[in-house]
Coordinates of C-alpha atoms in Angstrom, one line a residue:
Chain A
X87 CA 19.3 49.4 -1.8
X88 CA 16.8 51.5 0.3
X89 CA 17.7 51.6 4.1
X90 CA 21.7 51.7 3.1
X91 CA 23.6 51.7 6.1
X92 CA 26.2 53.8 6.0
X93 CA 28.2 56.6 8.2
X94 CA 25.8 59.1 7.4
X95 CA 23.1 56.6 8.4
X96 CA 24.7 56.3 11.2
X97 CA 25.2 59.8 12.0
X98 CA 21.9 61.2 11.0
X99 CA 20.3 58.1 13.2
X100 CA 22.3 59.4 16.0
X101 CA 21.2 62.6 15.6
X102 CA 17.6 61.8 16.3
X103 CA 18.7 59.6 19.2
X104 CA 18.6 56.4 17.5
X105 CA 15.0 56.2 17.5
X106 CA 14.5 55.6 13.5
X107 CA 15.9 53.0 12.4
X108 CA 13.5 51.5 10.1
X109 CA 12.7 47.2 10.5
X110 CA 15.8 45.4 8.6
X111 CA 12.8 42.8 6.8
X112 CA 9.2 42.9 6.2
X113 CA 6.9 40.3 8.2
X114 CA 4.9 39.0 5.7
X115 CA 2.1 36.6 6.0
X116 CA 2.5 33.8 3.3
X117 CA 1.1 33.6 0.0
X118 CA -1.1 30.8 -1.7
X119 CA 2.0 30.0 -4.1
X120 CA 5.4 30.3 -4.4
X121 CA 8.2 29.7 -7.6
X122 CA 10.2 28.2 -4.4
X123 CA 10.2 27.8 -0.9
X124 CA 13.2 27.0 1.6
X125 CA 12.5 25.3 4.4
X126 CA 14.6 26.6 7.2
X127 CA 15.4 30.3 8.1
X128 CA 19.0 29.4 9.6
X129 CA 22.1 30.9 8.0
X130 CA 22.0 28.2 5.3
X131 CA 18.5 28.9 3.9
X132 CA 18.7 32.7 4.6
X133 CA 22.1 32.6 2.2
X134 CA 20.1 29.9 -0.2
X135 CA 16.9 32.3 -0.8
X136 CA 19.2 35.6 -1.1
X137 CA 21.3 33.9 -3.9
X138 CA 17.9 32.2 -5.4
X139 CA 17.0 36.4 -5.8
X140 CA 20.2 37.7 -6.9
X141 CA 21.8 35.6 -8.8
X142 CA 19.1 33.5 -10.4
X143 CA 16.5 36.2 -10.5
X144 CA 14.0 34.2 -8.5
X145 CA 12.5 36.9 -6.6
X146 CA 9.0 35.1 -5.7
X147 CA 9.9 33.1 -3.3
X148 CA 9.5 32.1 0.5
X149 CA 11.8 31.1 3.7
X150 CA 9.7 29.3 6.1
X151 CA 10.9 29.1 9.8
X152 CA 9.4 27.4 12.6
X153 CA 10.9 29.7 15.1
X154 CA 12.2 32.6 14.5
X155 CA 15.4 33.3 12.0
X156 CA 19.0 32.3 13.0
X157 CA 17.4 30.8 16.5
X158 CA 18.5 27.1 15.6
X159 CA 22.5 26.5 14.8
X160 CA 23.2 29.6 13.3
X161 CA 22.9 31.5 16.7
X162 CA 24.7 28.5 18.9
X163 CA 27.7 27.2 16.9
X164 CA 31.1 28.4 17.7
X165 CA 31.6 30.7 14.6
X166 CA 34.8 29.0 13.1
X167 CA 35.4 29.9 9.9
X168 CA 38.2 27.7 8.0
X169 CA 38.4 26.2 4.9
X170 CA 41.3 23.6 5.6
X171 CA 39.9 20.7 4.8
X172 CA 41.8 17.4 3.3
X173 CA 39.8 16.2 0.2
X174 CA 39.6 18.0 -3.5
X175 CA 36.1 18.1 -3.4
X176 CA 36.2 19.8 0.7
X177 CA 38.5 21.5 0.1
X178 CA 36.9 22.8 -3.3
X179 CA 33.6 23.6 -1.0
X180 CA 34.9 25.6 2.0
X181 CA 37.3 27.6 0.7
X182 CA 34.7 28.7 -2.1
X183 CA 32.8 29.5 1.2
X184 CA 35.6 31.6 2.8
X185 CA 36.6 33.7 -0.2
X186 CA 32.5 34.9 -0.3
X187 CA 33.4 35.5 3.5
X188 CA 36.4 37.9 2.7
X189 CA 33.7 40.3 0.4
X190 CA 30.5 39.2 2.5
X191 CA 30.1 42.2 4.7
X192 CA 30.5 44.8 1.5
X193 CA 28.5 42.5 -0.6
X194 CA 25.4 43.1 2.3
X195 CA 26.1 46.3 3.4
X196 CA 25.8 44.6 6.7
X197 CA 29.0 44.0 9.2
X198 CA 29.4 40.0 9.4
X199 CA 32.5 41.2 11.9
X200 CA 34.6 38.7 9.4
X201 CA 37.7 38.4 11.4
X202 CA 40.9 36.7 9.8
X203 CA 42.4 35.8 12.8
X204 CA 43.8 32.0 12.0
X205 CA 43.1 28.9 12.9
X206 CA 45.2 26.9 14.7
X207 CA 44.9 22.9 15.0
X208 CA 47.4 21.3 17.5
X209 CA 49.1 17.9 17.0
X210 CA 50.0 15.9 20.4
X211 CA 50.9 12.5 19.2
X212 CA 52.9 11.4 16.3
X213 CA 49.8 10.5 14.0
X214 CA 48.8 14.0 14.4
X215 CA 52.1 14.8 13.1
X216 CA 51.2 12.8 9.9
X217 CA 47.8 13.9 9.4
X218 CA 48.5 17.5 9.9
X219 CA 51.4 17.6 7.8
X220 CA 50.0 15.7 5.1
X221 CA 46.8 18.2 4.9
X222 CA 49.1 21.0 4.7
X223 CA 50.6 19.4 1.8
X224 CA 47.0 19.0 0.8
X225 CA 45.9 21.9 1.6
X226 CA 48.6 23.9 -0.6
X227 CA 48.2 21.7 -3.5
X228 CA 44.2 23.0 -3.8
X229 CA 46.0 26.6 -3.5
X230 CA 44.4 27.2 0.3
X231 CA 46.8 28.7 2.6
X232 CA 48.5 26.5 5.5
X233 CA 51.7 26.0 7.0
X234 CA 53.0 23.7 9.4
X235 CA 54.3 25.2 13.0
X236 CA 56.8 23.2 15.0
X237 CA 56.3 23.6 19.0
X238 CA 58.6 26.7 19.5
X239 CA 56.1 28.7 16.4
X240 CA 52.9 27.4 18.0
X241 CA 54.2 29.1 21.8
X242 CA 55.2 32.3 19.8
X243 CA 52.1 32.6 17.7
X244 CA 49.7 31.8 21.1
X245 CA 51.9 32.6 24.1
X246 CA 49.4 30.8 26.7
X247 CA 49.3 27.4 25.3
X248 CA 51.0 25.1 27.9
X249 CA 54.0 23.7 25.2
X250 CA 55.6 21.8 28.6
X251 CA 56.8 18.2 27.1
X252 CA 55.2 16.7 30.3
X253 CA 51.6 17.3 30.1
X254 CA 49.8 14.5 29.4
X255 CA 49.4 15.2 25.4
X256 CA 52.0 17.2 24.5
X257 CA 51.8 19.7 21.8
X258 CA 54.2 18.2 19.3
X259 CA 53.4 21.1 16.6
X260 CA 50.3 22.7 14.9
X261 CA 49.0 23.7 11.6
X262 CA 47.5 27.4 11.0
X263 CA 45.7 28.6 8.1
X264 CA 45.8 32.4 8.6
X265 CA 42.8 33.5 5.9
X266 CA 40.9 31.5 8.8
X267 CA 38.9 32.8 11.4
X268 CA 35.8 34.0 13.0
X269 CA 32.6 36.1 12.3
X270 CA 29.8 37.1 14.4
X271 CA 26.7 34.3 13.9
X272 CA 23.6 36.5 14.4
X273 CA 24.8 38.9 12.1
X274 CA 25.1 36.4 9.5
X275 CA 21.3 35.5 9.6
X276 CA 20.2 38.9 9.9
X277 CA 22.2 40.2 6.8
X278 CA 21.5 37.6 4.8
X279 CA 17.8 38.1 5.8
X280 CA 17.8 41.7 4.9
X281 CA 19.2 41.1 1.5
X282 CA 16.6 39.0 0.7
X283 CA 14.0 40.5 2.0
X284 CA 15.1 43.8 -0.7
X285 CA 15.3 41.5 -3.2
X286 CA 11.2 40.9 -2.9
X287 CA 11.9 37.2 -0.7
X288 CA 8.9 36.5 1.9
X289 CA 10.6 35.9 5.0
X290 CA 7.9 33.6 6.9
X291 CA 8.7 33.0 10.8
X292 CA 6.9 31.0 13.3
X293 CA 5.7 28.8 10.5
X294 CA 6.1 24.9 10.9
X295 CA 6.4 22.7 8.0
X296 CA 3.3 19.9 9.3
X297 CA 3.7 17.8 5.9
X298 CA 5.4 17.9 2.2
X299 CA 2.6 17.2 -0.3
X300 CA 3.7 15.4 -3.4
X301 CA 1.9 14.3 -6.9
X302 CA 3.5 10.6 -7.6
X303 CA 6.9 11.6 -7.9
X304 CA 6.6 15.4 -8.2
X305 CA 6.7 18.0 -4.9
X306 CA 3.9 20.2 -5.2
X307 CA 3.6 21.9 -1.8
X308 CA 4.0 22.6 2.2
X309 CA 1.5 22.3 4.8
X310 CA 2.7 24.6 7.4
X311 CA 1.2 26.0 10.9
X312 CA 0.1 29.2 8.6
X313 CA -1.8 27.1 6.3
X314 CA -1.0 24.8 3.0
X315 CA 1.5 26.9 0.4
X316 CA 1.7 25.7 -3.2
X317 CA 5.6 25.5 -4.5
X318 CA 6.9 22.7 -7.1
X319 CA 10.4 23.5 -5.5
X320 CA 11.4 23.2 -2.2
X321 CA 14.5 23.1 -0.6
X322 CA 15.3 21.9 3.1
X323 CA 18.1 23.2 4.8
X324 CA 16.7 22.2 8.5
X325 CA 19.9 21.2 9.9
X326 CA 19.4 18.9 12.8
X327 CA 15.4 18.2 11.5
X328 CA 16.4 17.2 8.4
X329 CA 15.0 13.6 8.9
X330 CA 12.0 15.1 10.1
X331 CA 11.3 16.9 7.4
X332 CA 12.3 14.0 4.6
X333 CA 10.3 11.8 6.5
X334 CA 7.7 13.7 6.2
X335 CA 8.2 13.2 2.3
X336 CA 8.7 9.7 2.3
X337 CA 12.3 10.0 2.1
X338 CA 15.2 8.6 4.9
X339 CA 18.6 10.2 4.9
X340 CA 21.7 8.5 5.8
X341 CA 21.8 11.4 8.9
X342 CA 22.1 10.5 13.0
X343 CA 21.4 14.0 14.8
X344 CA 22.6 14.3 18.2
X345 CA 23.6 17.3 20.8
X346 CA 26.4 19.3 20.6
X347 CA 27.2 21.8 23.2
X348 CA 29.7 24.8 23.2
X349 CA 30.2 27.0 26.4
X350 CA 31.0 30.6 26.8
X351 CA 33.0 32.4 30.4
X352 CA 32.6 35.7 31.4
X353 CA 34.1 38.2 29.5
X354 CA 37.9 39.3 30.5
X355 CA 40.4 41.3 28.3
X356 CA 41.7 40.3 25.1
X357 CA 44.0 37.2 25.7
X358 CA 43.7 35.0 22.6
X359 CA 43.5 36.6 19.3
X360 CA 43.2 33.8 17.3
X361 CA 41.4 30.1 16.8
X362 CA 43.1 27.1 18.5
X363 CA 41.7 23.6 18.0
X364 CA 42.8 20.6 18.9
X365 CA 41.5 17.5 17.5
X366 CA 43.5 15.0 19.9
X367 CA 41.9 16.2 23.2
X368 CA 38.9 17.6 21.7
X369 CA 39.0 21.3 22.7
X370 CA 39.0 24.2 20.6
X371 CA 38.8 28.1 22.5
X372 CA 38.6 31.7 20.7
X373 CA 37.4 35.0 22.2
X374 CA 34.7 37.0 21.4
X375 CA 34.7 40.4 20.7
X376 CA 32.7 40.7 24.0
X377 CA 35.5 39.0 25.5
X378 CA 34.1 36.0 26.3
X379 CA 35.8 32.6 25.8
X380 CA 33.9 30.5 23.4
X381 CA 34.7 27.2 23.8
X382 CA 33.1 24.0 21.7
X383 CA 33.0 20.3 23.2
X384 CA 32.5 17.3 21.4
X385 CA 29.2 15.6 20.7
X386 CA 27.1 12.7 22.4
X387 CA 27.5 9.6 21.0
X388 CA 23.6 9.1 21.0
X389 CA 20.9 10.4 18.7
X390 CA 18.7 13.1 20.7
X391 CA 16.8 16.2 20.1
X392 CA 16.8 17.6 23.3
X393 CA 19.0 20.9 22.8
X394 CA 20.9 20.2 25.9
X395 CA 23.6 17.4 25.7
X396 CA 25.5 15.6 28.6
X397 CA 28.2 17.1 30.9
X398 CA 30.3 14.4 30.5
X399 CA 31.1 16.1 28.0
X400 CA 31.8 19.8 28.5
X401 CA 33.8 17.4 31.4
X402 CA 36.1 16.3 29.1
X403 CA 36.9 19.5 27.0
X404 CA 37.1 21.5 29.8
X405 CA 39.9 19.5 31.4
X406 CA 41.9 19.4 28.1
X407 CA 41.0 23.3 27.8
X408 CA 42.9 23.4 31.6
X409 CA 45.7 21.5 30.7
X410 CA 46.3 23.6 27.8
X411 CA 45.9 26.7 29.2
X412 CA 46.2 26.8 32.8
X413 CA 45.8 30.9 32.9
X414 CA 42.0 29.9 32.6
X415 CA 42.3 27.7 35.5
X416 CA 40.0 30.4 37.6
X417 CA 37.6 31.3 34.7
X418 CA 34.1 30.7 35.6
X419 CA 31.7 29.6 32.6
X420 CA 28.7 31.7 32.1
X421 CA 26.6 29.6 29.6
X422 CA 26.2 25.9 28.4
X423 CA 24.0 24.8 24.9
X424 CA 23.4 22.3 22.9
X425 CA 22.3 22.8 19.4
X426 CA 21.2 19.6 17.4
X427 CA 23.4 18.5 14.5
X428 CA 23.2 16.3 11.4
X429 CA 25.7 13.5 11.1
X430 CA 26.7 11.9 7.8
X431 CA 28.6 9.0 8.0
X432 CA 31.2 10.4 5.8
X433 CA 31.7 13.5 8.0
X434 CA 30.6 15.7 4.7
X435 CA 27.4 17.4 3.8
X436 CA 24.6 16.4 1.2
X437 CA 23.6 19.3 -1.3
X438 CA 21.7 17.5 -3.3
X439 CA 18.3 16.7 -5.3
X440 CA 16.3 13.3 -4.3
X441 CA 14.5 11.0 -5.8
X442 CA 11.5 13.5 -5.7
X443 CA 11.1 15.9 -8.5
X444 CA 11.4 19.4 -7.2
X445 CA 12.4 18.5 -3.6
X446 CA 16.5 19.3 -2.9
X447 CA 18.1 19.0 0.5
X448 CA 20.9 20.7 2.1
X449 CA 22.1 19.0 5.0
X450 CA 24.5 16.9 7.1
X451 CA 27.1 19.5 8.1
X452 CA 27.4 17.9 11.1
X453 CA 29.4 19.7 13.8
X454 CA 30.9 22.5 11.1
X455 CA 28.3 24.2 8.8
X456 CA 28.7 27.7 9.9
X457 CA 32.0 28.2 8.2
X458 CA 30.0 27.1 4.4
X459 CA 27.1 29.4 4.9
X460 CA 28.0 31.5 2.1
X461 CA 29.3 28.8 -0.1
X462 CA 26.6 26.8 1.2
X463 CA 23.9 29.0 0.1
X464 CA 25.0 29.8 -3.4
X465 CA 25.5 26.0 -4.2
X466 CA 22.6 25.0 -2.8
X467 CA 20.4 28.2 -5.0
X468 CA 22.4 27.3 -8.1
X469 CA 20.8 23.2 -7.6
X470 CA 17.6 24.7 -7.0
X471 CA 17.5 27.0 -9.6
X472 CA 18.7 24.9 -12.4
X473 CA 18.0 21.6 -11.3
X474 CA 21.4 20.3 -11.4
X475 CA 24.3 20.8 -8.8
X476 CA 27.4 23.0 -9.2
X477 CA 30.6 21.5 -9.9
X478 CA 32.0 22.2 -6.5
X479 CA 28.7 20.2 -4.7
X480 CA 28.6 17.7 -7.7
X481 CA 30.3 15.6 -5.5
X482 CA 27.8 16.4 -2.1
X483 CA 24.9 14.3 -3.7
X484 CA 23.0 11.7 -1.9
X485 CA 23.9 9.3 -4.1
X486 CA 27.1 8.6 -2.7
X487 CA 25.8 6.6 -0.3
X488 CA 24.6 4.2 -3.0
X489 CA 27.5 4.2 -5.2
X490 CA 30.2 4.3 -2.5
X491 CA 32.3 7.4 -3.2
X492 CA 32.1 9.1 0.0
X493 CA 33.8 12.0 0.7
X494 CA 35.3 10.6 3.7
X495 CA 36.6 13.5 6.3
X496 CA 35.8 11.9 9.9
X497 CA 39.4 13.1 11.3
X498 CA 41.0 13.7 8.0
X499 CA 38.6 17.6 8.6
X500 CA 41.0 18.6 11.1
X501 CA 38.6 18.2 13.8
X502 CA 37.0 14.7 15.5
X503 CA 33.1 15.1 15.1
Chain B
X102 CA 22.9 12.4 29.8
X103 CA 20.3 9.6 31.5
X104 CA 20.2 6.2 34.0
X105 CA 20.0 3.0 32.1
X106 CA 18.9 0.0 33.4
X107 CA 20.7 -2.7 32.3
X108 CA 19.3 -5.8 32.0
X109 CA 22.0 -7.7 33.4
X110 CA 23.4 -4.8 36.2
X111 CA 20.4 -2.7 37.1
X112 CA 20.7 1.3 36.9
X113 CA 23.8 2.7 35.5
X114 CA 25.0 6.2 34.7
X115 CA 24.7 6.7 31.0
X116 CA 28.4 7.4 30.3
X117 CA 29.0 3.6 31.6
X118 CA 27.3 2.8 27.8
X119 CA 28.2 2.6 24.3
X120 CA 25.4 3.9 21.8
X121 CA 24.9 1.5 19.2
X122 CA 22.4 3.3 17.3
X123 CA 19.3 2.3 15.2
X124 CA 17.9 -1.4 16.3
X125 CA 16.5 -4.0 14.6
X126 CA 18.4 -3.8 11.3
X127 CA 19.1 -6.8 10.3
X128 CA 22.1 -7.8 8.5
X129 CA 21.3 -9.3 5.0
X130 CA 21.3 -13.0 4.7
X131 CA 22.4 -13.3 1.4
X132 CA 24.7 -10.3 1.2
X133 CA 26.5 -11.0 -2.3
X134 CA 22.9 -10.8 -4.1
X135 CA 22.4 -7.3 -2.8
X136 CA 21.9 -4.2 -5.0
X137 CA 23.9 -0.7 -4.0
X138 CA 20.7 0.2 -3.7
X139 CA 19.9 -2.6 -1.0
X140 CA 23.9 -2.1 0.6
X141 CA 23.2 1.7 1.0
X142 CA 19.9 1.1 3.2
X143 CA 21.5 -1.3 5.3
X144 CA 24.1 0.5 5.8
X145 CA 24.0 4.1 5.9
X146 CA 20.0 5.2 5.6
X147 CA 18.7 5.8 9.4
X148 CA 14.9 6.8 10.6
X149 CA 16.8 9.0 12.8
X150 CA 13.5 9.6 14.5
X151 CA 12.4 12.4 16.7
X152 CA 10.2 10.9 19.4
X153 CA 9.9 6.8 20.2
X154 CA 13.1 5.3 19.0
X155 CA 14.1 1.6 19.2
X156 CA 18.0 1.3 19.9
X157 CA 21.0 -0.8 20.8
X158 CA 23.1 0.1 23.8
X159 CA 26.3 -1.8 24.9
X160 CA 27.1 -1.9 28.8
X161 CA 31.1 -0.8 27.6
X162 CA 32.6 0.3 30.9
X163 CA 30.6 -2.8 32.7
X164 CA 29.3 -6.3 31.7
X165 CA 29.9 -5.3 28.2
X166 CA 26.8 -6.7 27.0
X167 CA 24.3 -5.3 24.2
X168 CA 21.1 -4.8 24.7
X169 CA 18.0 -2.9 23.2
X170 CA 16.3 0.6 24.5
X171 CA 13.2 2.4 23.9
X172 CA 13.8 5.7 24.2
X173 CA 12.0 9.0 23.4
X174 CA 14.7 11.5 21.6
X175 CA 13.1 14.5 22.3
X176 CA 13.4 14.4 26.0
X177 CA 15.9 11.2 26.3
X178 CA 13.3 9.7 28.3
X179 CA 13.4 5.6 28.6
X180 CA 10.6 3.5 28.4
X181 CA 12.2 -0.1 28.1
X182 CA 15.0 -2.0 28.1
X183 CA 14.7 -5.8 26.8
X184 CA 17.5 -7.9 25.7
X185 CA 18.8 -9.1 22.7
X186 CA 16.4 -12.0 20.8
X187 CA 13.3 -10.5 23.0
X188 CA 10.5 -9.3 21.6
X189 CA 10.0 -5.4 22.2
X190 CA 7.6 -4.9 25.0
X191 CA 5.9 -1.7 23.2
X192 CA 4.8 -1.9 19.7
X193 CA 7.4 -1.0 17.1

């Protein structure tokens, strides 16, 4: 790997005051024609195009981006990473995610700031109780760590949480996955990009797909804002555009994509060190290495593009987030966002081919595709490349939709979406 | 977050609504000759479109009655209400 970052990197860039460091990726105008081109330079088709290189030996190939890389979702989620999900086939699909998490950083000689710090998910009425208990039972069956923590564990493993039995939703108990956690967003996109962009992939940004061009019932290439590119594959991975994009190609998707916003406060010293979520009241807080509070609220109930969302609904979180932890009750919030997100009617993603020879889409995460990036991106290469899913997204094709088996995690995730 | 006139109330806060999504699909007649095929379009494929969108709304936290929108998704902007049974006022 030219460019290796390392401590003598470091040192000898230090030396010379830090003033050549060489560009991480090339910025390459596109060619006529491409073995394959992904739509979408988030996270997702950044990971996508670097496995499509390494492990499938497709080295002639493109990721086209209308704005610039890891500028949509990637860069505005709230970096949970957990793989705690009910169902075989979720569970099957995020923790194959998290254990490429736990070697990611090595693996791209670029620090993802992977952070096992646990996640936490509070129960505050007795169905949570239910539900939470019977994924942990779930949960250890498919051999992904999770234990149940009665009221008393939950105050000792986050001292701040308000565990009063009079507040209005009590904290009854919590579950905790401790191989959960965090990792920093932007650094995702950007390592993911650089090991690509070694591996001979054309990283193409401010480039907007105008139209997919198709022979009868074969894809055959992209007419972009940087001219018309010839590719018999293509893969979409354009989150909350994904109906955009398909309906550009004739297609419709079973997708609703609406706002959802997170929040961060100004930075204070460290005060929670791990994840807490809580599906009941809709709040979930961690801290940022900056030492900001990141904190994600819920998502409008309409479709919309605009990027923004309502404050109704950072409203609502932020009063749970109060009555949970009053010692924030003087924090002052620095930032708002919305980023737009892909809803599947199941709560699960599609990573899948269509109906359309050589066209594949990778979408409908919803309100928790950061933590699959990895997992995400090497199921989604291995479709491409072979024409035929992976066992562990077998179950993630569109054609559940048709034949009924949904992979149904609206509140069974451990999260309302 | 928006002002939505409804028809039977005048201007309202949005968060006095339900969304009811896509409008205008309508249920199958004869539902036990459809294919899967036919059941998965009604039922789960949306335009989900960026721009003009037709849409059902539902006055929840008022005079809880449905009604239709026009509505621009990519700046939530309104440009009719009609009731239910009317004809849209702008072109589909």
């Amino acid at each position: 790997m030219k460019n290796k970052y390392s401590i003598f990197s470091l040192i000898k860039n230090a030396l010379s005051g830090h003033e050549n460091w060489q560009r991480a990726w090339r910025d390459p105008e596109p060619k006529k024609e491409y073995d394959a081109i992904i739509v979408g330079g988030g996270g997702h088709g950044l990971a996508t195009a670097y496995y499509l290189a390494k492990k499938h030996k497709m080295t002639n190939i493109a990721v086209v981006e209308k704005g610039w890389i890891g500028g949509g979702n990637t860069g505005r989620n709230t970096t949970i990473i957990r793989s705690n999900y009910l169902w075989d086939a979720s569970a099957g699909l995020y923790d194959h995610a998290l254990k490429i998490w736990e070697g990611l950083s090595q693996e791209l000689n670029y620090n993802v700031m992977f952070s096992q710090r646990g996640v936490m998910n509070l129960a505050h009425n007795l169905q949570d109780v239910r539900d939470l208990k019977r994924r942990t039972h779930a949960n250890r069956l498919n051999g992904i760590d999770a234990v149940w923590l009665n009221t008393g564990e939950v105050k000792k493993f986050c001292p701040i949480i308000n565990t009063s039995q009079d507040i209005r939703y009590p904290v009854l108990g919590g579950t905790l996955q401790k191989r959960a956690g965090t990792a920093r967003h932007d650094a995702v996109a950007w390592g993911y990009a650089r090991g690509a962009d070694q591996l001979g992939v054309d990283i193409i940004q401010n480039c907007e797909v105008k139209g997919i061009k198709r022979d009868g019932d074969q894809v055959i290439g992209i007419e972009t804002s940087k001219g018309y590119i010839k590719s018999k594959k293509i893969g979409v991975v354009a989150a909350g555009h994904s109906s955009v994009i398909a309906n550009m190609a004739g297609l419709k998707l079973p997708l609703e994509s609406k706002p959802l916003q997170a929040l961060v406060s100004e930075p204070v010293k460290p005060i929670i060190d791990t994840v807490v979520m809580s599906n009941a009241v809709h709040a979930y807080v961690s801290q940022s290495d900056k030492g900001e509070l990141v904190i994600g609220a819920g998502t409008d109930s309409y479709v919309s593009y605009t990027q923004k969302g309502s404050h109704n609904i950072v409203e609502e979180t932020l009063r749970a987030i109060l009555e949970l932890y009053p010692i924030f009750s003087r924090m002052k919030m620095l930032r708002q966002w919305g980023g737009i997100v892909d809803i599947c009617p199941d709560a699960s993603p599609i990573i899948s081919k269509t109906q359309v020879k050589g066209l594949y889409f990778n979408c409908g995460w919803g309100t928790g595709g950061f933590k699959a990036t990895p997992g995400s991106g090497d199921l989604f290469a291995h479709t491409i490349a072979n024409d035929e899913p992976h066992k562990l997204n077998a179950a993630f094709n569109i054609n559940r939709f048709v034949s009924g088996n949904l992979v149904d995690e609206h509140g069974a995730a451990a999260v309302a979406h | 977050m928006f002002i939505i006139n409804c028809p039977y109330c005048g201007e309202r806060d949005q968060t006095e609504f339900s969304s009811g999504g896509e409008a205008h699909i309508v249920r199958p007649k004869q539902p036990t000759e459809l294919s899967d095929d036919e059941w998965a379009e009604f039922l789960f494929m949306r335009k989900n479109i960026k721009g003009i969108q037709f849409e059902r709304w539902n006055h929840s936290h008022g005079c809880r009655k449905w009604f239709n929108v026009v509505r621009d998704t990519s700046n939530d902007k309104i440009h009719a209400v009609y009731k239910m049974g009317e004809k849209p006022p702008i072109n589909k």
